Every structure is written in C-alpha cells, then in structure tokens.
PDB file of C-alpha atoms and ligand atoms in Angstrom:
ATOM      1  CA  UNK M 127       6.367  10.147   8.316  1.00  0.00           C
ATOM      2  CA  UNK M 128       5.178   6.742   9.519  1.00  0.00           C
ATOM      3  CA  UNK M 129       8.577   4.068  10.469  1.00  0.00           C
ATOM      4  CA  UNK M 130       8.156   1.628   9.267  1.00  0.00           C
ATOM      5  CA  UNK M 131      11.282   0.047  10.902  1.00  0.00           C
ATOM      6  CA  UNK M 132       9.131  -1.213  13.589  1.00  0.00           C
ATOM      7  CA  UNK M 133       7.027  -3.811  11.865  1.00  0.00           C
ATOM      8  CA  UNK M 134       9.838  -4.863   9.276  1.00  0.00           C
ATOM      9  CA  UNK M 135      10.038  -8.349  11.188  1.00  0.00           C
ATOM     10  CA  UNK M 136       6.956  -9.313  11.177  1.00  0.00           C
ATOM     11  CA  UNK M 137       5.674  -7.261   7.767  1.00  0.00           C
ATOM     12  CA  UNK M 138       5.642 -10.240   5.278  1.00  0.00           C
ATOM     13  CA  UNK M 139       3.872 -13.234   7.454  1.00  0.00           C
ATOM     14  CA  UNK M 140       1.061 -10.641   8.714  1.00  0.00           C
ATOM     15  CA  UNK M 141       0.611  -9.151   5.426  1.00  0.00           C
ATOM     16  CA  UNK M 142       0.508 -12.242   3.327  1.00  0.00           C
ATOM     17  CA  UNK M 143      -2.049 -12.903   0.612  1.00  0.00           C
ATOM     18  CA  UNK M 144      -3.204 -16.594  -0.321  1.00  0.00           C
ATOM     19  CA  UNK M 145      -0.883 -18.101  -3.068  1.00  0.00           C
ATOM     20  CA  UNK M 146      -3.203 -17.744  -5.730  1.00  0.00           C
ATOM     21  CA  UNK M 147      -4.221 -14.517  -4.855  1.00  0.00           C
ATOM     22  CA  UNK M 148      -0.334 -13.534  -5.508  1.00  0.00           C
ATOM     23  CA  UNK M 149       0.182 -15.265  -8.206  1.00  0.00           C
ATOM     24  CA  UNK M 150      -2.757 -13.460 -10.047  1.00  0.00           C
ATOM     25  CA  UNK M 151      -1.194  -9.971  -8.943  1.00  0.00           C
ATOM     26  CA  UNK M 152       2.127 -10.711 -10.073  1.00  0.00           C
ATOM     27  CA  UNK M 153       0.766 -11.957 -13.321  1.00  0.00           C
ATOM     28  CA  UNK M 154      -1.392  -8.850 -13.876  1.00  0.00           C
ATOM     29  CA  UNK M 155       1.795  -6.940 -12.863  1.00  0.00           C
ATOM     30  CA  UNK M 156       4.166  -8.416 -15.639  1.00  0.00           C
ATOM     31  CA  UNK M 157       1.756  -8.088 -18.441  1.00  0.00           C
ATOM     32  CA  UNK M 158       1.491  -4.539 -17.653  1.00  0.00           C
ATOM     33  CA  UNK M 159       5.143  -3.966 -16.914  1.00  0.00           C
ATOM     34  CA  UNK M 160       7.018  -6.240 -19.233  1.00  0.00           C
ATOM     35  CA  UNK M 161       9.050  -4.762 -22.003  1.00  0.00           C
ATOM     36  CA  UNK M 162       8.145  -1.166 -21.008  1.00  0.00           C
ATOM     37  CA  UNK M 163      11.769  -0.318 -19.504  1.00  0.00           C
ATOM     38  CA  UNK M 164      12.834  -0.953 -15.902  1.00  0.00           C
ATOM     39  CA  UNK M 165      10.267  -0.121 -13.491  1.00  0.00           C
ATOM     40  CA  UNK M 166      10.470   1.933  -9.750  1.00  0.00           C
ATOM     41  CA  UNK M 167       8.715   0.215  -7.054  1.00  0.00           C
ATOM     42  CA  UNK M 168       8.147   3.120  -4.901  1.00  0.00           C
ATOM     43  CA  UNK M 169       7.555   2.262  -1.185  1.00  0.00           C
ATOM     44  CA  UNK M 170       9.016  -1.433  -2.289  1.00  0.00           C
ATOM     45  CA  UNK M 171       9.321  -2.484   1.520  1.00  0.00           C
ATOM     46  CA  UNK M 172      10.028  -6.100   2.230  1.00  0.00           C
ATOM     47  CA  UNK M 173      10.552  -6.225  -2.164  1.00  0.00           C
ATOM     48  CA  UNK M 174       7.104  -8.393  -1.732  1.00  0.00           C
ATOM     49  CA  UNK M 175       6.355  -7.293  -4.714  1.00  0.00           C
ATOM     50  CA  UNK M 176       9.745  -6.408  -6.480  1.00  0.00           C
ATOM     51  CA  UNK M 177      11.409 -10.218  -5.716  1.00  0.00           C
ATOM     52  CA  UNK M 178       8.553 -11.853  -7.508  1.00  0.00           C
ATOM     53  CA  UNK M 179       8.912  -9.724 -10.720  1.00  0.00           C
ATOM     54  CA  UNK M 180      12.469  -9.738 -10.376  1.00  0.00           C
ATOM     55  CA  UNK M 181      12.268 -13.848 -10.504  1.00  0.00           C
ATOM     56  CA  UNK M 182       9.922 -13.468 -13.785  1.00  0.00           C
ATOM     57  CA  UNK M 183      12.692 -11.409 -16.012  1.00  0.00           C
ATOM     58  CA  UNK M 184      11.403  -7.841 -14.724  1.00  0.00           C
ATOM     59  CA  UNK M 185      14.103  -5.293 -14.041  1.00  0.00           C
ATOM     60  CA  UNK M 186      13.041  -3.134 -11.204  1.00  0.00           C
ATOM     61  CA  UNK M 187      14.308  -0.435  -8.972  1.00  0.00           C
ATOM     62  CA  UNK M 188      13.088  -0.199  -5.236  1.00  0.00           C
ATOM     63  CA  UNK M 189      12.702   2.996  -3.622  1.00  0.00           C
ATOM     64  CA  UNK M 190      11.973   3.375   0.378  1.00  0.00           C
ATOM     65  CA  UNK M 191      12.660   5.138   3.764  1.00  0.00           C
ATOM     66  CA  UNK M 192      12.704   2.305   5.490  1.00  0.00           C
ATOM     67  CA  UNK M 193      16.303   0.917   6.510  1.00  0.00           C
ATOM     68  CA  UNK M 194      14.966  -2.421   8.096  1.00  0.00           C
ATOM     69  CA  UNK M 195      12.334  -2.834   5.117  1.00  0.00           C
ATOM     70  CA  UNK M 196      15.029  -2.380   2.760  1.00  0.00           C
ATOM     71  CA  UNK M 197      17.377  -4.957   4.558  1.00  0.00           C
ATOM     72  CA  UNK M 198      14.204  -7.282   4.393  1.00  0.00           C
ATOM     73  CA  UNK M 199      14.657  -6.762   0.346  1.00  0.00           C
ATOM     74  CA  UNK M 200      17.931  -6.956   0.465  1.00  0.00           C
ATOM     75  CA  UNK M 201      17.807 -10.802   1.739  1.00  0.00           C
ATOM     76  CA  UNK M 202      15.387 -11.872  -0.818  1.00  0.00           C
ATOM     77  CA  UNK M 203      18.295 -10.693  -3.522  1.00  0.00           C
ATOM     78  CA  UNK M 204      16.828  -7.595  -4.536  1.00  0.00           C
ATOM     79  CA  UNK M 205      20.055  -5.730  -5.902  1.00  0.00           C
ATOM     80  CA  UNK M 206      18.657  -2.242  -6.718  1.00  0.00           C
ATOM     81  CA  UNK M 207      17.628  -0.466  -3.758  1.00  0.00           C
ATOM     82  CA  UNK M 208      17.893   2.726  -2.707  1.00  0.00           C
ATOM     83  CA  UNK M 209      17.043   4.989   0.757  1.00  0.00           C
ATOM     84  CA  UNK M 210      14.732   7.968  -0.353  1.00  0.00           C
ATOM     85  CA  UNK M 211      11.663   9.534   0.013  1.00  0.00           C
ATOM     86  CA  UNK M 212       8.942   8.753  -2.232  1.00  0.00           C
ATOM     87  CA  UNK M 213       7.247  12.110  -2.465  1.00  0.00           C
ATOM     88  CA  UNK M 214      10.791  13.658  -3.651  1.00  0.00           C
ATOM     89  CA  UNK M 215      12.544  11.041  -5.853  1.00  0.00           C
ATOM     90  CA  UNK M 216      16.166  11.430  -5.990  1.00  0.00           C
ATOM     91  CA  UNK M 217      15.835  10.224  -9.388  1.00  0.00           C
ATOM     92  CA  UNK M 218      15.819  12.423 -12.935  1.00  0.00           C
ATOM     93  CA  UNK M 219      12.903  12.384 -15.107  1.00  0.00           C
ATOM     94  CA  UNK M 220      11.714  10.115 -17.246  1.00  0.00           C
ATOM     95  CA  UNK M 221      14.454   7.696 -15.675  1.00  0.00           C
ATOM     96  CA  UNK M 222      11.873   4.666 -15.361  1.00  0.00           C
ATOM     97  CA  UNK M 223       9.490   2.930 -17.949  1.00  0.00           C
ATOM     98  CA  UNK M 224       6.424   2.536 -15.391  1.00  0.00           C
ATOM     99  CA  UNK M 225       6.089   2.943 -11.764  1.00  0.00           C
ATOM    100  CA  UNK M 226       4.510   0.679  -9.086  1.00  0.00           C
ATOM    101  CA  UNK M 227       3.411   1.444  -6.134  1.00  0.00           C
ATOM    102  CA  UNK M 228       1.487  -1.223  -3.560  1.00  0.00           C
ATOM    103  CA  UNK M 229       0.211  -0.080   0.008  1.00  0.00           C
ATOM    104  CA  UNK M 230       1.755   3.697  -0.153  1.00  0.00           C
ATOM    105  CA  UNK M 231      -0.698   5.931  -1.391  1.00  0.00           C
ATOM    106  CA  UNK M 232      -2.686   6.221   1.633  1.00  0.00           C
ATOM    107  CA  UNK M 233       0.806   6.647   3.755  1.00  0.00           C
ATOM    108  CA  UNK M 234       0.945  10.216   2.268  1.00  0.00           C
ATOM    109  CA  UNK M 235      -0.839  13.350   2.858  1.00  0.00           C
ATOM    110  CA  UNK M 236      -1.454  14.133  -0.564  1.00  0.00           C
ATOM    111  CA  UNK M 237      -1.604  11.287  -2.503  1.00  0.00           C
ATOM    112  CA  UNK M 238      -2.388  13.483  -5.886  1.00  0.00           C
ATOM    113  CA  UNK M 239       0.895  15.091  -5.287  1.00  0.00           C
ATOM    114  CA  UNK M 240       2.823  11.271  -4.883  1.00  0.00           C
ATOM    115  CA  UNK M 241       1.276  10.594  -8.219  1.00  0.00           C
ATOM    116  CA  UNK M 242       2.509  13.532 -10.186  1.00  0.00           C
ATOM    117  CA  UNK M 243       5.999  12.693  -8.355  1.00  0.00           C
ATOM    118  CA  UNK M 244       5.939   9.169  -9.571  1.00  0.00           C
ATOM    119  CA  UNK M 245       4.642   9.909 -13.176  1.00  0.00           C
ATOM    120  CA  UNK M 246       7.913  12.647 -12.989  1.00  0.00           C
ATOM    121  CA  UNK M 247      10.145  10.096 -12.947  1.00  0.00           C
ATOM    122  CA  UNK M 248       8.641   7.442 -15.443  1.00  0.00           C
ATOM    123  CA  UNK M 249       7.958   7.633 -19.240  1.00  0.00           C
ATOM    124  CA  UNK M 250       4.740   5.051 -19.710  1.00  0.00           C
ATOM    125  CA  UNK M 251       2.544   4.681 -16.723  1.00  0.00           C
ATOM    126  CA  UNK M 252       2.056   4.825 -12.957  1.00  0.00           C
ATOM    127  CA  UNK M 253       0.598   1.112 -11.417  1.00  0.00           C
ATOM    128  CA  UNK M 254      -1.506   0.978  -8.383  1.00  0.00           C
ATOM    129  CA  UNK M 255      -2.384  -2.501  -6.425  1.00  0.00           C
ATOM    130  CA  UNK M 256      -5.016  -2.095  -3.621  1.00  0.00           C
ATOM    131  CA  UNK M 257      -7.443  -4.056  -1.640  1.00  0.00           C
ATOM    132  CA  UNK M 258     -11.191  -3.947  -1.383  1.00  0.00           C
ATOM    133  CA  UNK M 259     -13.177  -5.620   1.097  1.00  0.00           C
ATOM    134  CA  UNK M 260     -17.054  -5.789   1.131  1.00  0.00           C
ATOM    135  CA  UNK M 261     -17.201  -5.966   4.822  1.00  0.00           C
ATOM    136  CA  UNK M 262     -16.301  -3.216   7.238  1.00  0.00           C
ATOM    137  CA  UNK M 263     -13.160  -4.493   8.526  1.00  0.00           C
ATOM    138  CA  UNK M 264     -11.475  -4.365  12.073  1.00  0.00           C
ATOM    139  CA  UNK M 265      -9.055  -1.575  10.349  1.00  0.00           C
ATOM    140  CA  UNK M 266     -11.813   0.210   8.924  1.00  0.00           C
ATOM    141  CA  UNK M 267     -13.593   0.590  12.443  1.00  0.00           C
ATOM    142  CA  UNK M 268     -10.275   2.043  13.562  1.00  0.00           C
ATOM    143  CA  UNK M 269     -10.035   4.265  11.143  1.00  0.00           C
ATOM    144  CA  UNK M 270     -13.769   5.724  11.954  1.00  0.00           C
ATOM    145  CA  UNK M 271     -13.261   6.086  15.828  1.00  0.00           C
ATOM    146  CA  UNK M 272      -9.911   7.739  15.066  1.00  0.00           C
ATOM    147  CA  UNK M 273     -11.010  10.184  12.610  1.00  0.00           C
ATOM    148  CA  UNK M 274     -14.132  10.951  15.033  1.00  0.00           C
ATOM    149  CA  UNK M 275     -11.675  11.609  17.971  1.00  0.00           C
ATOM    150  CA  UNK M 276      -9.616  13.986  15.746  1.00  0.00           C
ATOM    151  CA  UNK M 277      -6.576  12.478  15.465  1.00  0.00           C
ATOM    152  CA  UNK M 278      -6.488  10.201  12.073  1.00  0.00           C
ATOM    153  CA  UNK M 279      -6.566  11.372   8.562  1.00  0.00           C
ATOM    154  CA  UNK M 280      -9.254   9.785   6.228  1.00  0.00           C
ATOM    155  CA  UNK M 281      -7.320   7.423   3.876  1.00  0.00           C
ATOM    156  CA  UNK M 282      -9.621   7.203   0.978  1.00  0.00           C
ATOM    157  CA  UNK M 283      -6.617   7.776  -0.945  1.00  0.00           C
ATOM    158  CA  UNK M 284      -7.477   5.601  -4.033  1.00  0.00           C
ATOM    159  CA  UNK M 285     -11.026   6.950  -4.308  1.00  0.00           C
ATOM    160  CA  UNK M 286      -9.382  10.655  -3.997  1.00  0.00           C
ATOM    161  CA  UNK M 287      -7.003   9.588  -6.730  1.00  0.00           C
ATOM    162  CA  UNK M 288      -9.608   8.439  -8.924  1.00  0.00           C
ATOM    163  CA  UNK M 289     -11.634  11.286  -8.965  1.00  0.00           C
ATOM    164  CA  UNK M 290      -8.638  13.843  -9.913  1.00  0.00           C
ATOM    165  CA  UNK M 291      -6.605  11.111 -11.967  1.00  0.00           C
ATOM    166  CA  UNK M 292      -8.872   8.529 -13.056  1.00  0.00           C
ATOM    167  CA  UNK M 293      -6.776   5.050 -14.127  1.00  0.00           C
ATOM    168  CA  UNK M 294      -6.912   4.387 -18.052  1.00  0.00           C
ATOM    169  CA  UNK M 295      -7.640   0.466 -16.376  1.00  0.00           C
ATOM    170  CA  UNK M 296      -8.927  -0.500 -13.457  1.00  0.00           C
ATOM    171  CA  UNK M 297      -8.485  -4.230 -13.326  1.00  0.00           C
ATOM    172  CA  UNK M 298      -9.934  -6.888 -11.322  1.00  0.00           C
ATOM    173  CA  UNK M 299      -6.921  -8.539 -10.241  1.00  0.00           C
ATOM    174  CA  UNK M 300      -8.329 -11.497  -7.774  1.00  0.00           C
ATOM    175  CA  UNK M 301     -11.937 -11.957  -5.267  1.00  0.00           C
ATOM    176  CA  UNK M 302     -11.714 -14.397  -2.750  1.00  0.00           C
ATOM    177  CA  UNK M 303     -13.459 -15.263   0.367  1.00  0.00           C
ATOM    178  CA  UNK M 304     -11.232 -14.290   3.273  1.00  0.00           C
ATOM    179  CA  UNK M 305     -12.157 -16.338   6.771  1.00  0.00           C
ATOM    180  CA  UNK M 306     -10.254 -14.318   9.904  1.00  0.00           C
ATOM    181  CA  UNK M 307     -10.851 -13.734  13.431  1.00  0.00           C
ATOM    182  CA  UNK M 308     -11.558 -10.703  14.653  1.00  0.00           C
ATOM    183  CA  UNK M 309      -9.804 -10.769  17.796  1.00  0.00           C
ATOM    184  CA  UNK M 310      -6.277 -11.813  16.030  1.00  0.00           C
ATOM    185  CA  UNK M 311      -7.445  -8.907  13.015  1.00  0.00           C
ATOM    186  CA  UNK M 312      -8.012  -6.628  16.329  1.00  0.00           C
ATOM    187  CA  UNK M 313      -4.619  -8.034  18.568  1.00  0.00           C
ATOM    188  CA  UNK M 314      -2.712  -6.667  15.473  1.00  0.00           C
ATOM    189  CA  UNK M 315      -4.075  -3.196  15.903  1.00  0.00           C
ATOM    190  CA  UNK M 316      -3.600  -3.306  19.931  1.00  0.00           C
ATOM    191  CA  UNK M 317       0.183  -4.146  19.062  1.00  0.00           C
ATOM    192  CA  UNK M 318       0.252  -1.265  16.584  1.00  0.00           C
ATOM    193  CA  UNK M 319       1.468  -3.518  14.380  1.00  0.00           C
ATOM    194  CA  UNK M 320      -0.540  -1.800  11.425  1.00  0.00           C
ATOM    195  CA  UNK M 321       0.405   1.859  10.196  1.00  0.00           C
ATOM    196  CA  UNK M 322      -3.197   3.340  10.685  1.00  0.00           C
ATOM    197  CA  UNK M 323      -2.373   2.822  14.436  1.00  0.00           C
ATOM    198  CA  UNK M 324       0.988   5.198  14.097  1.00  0.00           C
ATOM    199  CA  UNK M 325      -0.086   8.643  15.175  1.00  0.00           C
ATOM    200  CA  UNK M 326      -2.711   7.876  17.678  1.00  0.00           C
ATOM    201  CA  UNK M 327      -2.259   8.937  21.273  1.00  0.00           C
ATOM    202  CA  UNK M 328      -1.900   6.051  23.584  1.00  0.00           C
ATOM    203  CA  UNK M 329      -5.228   7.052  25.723  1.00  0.00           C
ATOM    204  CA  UNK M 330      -7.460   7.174  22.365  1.00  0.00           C
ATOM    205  CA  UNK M 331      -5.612   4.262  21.240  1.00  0.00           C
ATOM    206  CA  UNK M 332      -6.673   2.086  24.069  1.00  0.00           C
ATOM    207  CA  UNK M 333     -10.357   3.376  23.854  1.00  0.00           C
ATOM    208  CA  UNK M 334     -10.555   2.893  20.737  1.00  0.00           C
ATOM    209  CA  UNK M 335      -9.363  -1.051  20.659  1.00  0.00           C
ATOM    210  CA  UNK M 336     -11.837  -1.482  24.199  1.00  0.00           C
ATOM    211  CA  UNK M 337     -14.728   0.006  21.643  1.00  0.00           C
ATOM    212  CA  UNK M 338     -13.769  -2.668  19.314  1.00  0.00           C
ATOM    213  CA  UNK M 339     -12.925  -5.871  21.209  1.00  0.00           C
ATOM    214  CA  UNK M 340     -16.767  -4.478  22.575  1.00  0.00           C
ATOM    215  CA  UNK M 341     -18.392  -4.365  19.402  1.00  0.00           C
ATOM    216  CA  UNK M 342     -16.105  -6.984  16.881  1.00  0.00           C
ATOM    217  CA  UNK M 343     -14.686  -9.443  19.739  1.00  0.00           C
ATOM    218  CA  UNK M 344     -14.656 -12.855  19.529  1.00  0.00           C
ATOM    219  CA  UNK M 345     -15.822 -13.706  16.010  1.00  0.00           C
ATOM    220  CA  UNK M 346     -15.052 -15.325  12.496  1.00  0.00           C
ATOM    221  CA  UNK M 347     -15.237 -12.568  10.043  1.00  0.00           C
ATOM    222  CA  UNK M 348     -16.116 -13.662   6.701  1.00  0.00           C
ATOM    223  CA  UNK M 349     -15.960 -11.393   3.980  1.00  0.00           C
ATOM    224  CA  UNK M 350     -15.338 -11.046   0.361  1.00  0.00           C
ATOM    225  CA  UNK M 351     -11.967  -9.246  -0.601  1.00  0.00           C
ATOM    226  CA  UNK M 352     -11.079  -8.058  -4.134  1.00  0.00           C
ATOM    227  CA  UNK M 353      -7.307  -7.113  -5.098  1.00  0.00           C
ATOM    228  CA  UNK M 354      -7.907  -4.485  -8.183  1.00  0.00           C
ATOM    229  CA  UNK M 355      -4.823  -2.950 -10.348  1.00  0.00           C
ATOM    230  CA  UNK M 356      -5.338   0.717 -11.562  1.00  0.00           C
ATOM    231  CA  UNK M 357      -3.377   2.176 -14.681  1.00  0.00           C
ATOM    232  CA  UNK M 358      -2.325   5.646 -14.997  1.00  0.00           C
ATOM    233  CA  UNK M 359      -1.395   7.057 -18.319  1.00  0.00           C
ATOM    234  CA  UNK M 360       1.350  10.090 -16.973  1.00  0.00           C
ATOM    235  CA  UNK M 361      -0.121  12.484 -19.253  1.00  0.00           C
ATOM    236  CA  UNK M 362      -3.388  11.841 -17.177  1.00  0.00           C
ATOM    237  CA  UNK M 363      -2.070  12.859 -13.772  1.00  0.00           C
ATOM    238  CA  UNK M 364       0.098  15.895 -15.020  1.00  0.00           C
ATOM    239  CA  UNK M 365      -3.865  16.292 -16.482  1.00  0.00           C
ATOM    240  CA  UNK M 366      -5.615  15.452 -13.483  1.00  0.00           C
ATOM    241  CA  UNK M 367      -3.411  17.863 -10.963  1.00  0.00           C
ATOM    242  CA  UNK M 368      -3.033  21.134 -13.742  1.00  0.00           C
ATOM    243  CA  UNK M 369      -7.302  20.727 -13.520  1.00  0.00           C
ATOM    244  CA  UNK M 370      -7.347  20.612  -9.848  1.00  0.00           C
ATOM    245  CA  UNK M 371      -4.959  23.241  -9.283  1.00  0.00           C
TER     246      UNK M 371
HETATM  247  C1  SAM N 565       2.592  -0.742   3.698  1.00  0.00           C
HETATM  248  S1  SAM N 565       4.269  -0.863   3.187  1.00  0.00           S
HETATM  249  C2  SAM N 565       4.107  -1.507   1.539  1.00  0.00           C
HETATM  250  C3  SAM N 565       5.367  -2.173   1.063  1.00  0.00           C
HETATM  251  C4  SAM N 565       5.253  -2.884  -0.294  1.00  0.00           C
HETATM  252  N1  SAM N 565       4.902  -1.981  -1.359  1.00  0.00           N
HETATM  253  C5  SAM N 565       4.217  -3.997  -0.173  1.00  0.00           C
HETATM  254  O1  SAM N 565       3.145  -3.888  -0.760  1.00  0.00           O
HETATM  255  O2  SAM N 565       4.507  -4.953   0.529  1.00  0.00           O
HETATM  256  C6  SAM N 565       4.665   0.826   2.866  1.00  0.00           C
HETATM  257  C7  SAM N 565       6.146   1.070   2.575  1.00  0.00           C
HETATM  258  O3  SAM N 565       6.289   2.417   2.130  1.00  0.00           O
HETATM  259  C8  SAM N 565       7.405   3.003   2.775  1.00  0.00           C
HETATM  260  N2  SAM N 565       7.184   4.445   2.848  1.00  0.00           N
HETATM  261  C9  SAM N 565       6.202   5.100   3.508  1.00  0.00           C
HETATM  262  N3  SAM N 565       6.308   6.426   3.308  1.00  0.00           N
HETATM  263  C10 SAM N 565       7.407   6.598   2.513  1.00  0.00           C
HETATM  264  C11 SAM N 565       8.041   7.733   1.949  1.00  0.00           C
HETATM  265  N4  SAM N 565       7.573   8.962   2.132  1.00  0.00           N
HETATM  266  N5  SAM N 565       9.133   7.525   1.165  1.00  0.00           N
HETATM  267  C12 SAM N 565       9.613   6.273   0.957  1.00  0.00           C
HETATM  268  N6  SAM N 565       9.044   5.170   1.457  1.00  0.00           N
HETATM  269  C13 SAM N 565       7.958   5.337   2.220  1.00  0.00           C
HETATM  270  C14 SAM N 565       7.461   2.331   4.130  1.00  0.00           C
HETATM  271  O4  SAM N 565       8.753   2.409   4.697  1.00  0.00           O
HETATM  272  C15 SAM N 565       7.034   0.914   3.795  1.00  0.00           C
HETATM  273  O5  SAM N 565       8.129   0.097   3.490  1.00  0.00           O
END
C-alpha cells in the first residue's frame, strides 16, 4: 500500500487545479450526485473533493487509510470520516446512494476489483474524475523508465476499467491550457512527492530523474489537459467482472 502520510502537507497546494477548472468538476459532481442518497468518497484524502460538495448541500461519507490525509479533512470540517481500506469497505451493502472516487483507481492493483467493491456498497452508481493530458508529461516519462527497469506497474487503470466496465457517461468535465515547468513538474518527482515515485529503488530512482532532467530539463511545458467524469451504472460492473471472470 502506498502512505500517503508523507505528502499530506503539501497534497492540496501541489495538486491544485485552476478555480474554474474546480468549479466545473464540482458542478458536474452535484448534478450527478444530488438527491441520489449520501455518497462515499472513497480515497477522500485532503476531503478536496468531499468539503466542496459538502458546502453545496451534498451529504457525503469519506473513506481512507491515510491518518494525516484524514486529519487534513478533518480541518476543512468534514464530519464523516472514517480509517479503512478501500478495496474492503467496512461498510454493508447498498449503504451509499453513489460512490466517488478521484485519484485512487490507479493506487490499486486491480482496479476492476475496487470497482465491484465500491458498486458493493452503493445502490445507484460508481463516479470516476480523472485527468487527461495531450502531452507526455514529466510523470508519464517516469512511469515508462520505471516500468522498463521492472519495478513500476502500468497504471492505465481508467483505460483497463473501461474496457471491462465501460461508464454509462463519460463526460467532458473541463480542457484548459496548462503552462508548467518542467524542472519544478520534475523537482516534485526527485522529492518523491508524487505516489508513482513510491516503490522505486533509490538507485533506479535517481537514474531515472538524471534521464529526465537530460531529456525534459529546463523548459515551459505547454500542454492541453482535459478533466473527464465517468459514470458507472453498478449493475454494469457486477456485469463487466462476472464477463471477465
Ligand atoms: C491521490 S490521493 C486522492 C485524494 C482525493 N480523492 C483527491 O482527489 O484529492 C489518493 C488517496 O487514496 C488513499 N488510498 C490509497 N489507497 C487506499 C486504500 N487501499 N484504502 C483507502 N485509502 C487509500 C490515500 O491515502 C490518499 O489519501
């Protein structure tokens, strides 16, 4: 399991999206989630997510490992939080109207499984924010040397999803044009400051940032980033995993 104690103090200023940007997700969110029971925000971390819909009238649940994350939560007023794992909910089926879950798919090995454990425990659907980006970013690279030394797991964990349990919606949520520079985008990965960073041995780690300051170093990255929203029906996972069994 990846600890995510470590980054809790810095989580919410290096994972920030622009204003509008949020403000479109947490619309998208409340029109999906509103008057469909209280919802579970599995892997709710810093409540980045749960404190906004709280604010608009939503009444939601946070689930995560994370003591320090869940402190972070805790002192933006978030009320209903509880320690537990997200691929075993200590919750009884059916107990929540939807199910949201932001930035946690790809922290599981089988993200197919998460989704039939989420859908378990909710009556409607099973929400899923992610990022796009149509630039190979500084993470991305990582990503590629690591799983080419051996010691990374590939974290296509939407696209996997999709193709066992495709959404009933995929929406576009937001696109905007993202300016960053590489070497702060690449700093963050030297610190392991980023999750993708977690398991790799400190020798690859280090050749693997000196590959990238080498090739990405020193520039303005420009690149066009989408925020979509996918939909699960839960009759579609338990679908999607009987068919894949
Ligand atoms: C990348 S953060 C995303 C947090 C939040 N959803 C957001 O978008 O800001 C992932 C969160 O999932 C939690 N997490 C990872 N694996 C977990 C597991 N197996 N059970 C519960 N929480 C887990 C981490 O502790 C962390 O708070």
């Amino acid at each position: 399991l990846r600890n995510f104690d470590r980054v809790a103090e810095i989580y919410d200023s290096t994972r920030a999206l622009p204003e509008p940007v949020m403000a479109a997700a947490v619309d998208a969110l409340e029109a999906e989630l509103r008057g469909a029971g209280a919802v579970l925000d599995a892997g709710v971390g810093t409540g980045r997510f749960a404190a906004p819909l709280r604010d608009r009238g939503v009444e939601v649940v946070g689930l995560d490992l994370s003591r320090s994350m869940l402190r972070k939560a805790k002192g933006k007023g978030l009320a209903n939080l509880v320690r537990g794992d997200v691929t075993a909910m200590p919750f009884a089926g059916r107990a929540f109207g939807s199910c949201l879950m932001v930035h946690v798919l790809h922290l599981v090995d089988d993200p197919l499984k998460l989704a039939v454990e989420a859908a378990r425990v909710c009556r409607s659907h099973v929400l899923s924010l992610f990022e796009m980006s149509d630039h190979v970013t500084e993470r991305d690279e990582y990503v590629r040397l690591g799983l080419e030394s051996g010691c990374l797991l590939d974290e296509t964990s939407e696209v996997t999803l999709a193709e066992t349990a495709p959404p009933s919606v995929l929406k576009e949520v937001a696109v905007w044009a993202s300016e960053k520079s590489s070497d702060e985008a690449i700093g963050l990965l030297a610190d392991r400051l980023s999750s993708v960073t977690w398991d790799v041995p400190e020798a690859i780690h280090g050749e693997i940032i000196r590959a990238l300051r080498a090739s990405l170093g020193g520039r303005t990255i420009k690149s066009t980033r989408t925020l979509k929203l996918a939909v699960r029906d839960v009759e579609d996972i338990a679908w999607g995993a009987l068919s894949s069994a």
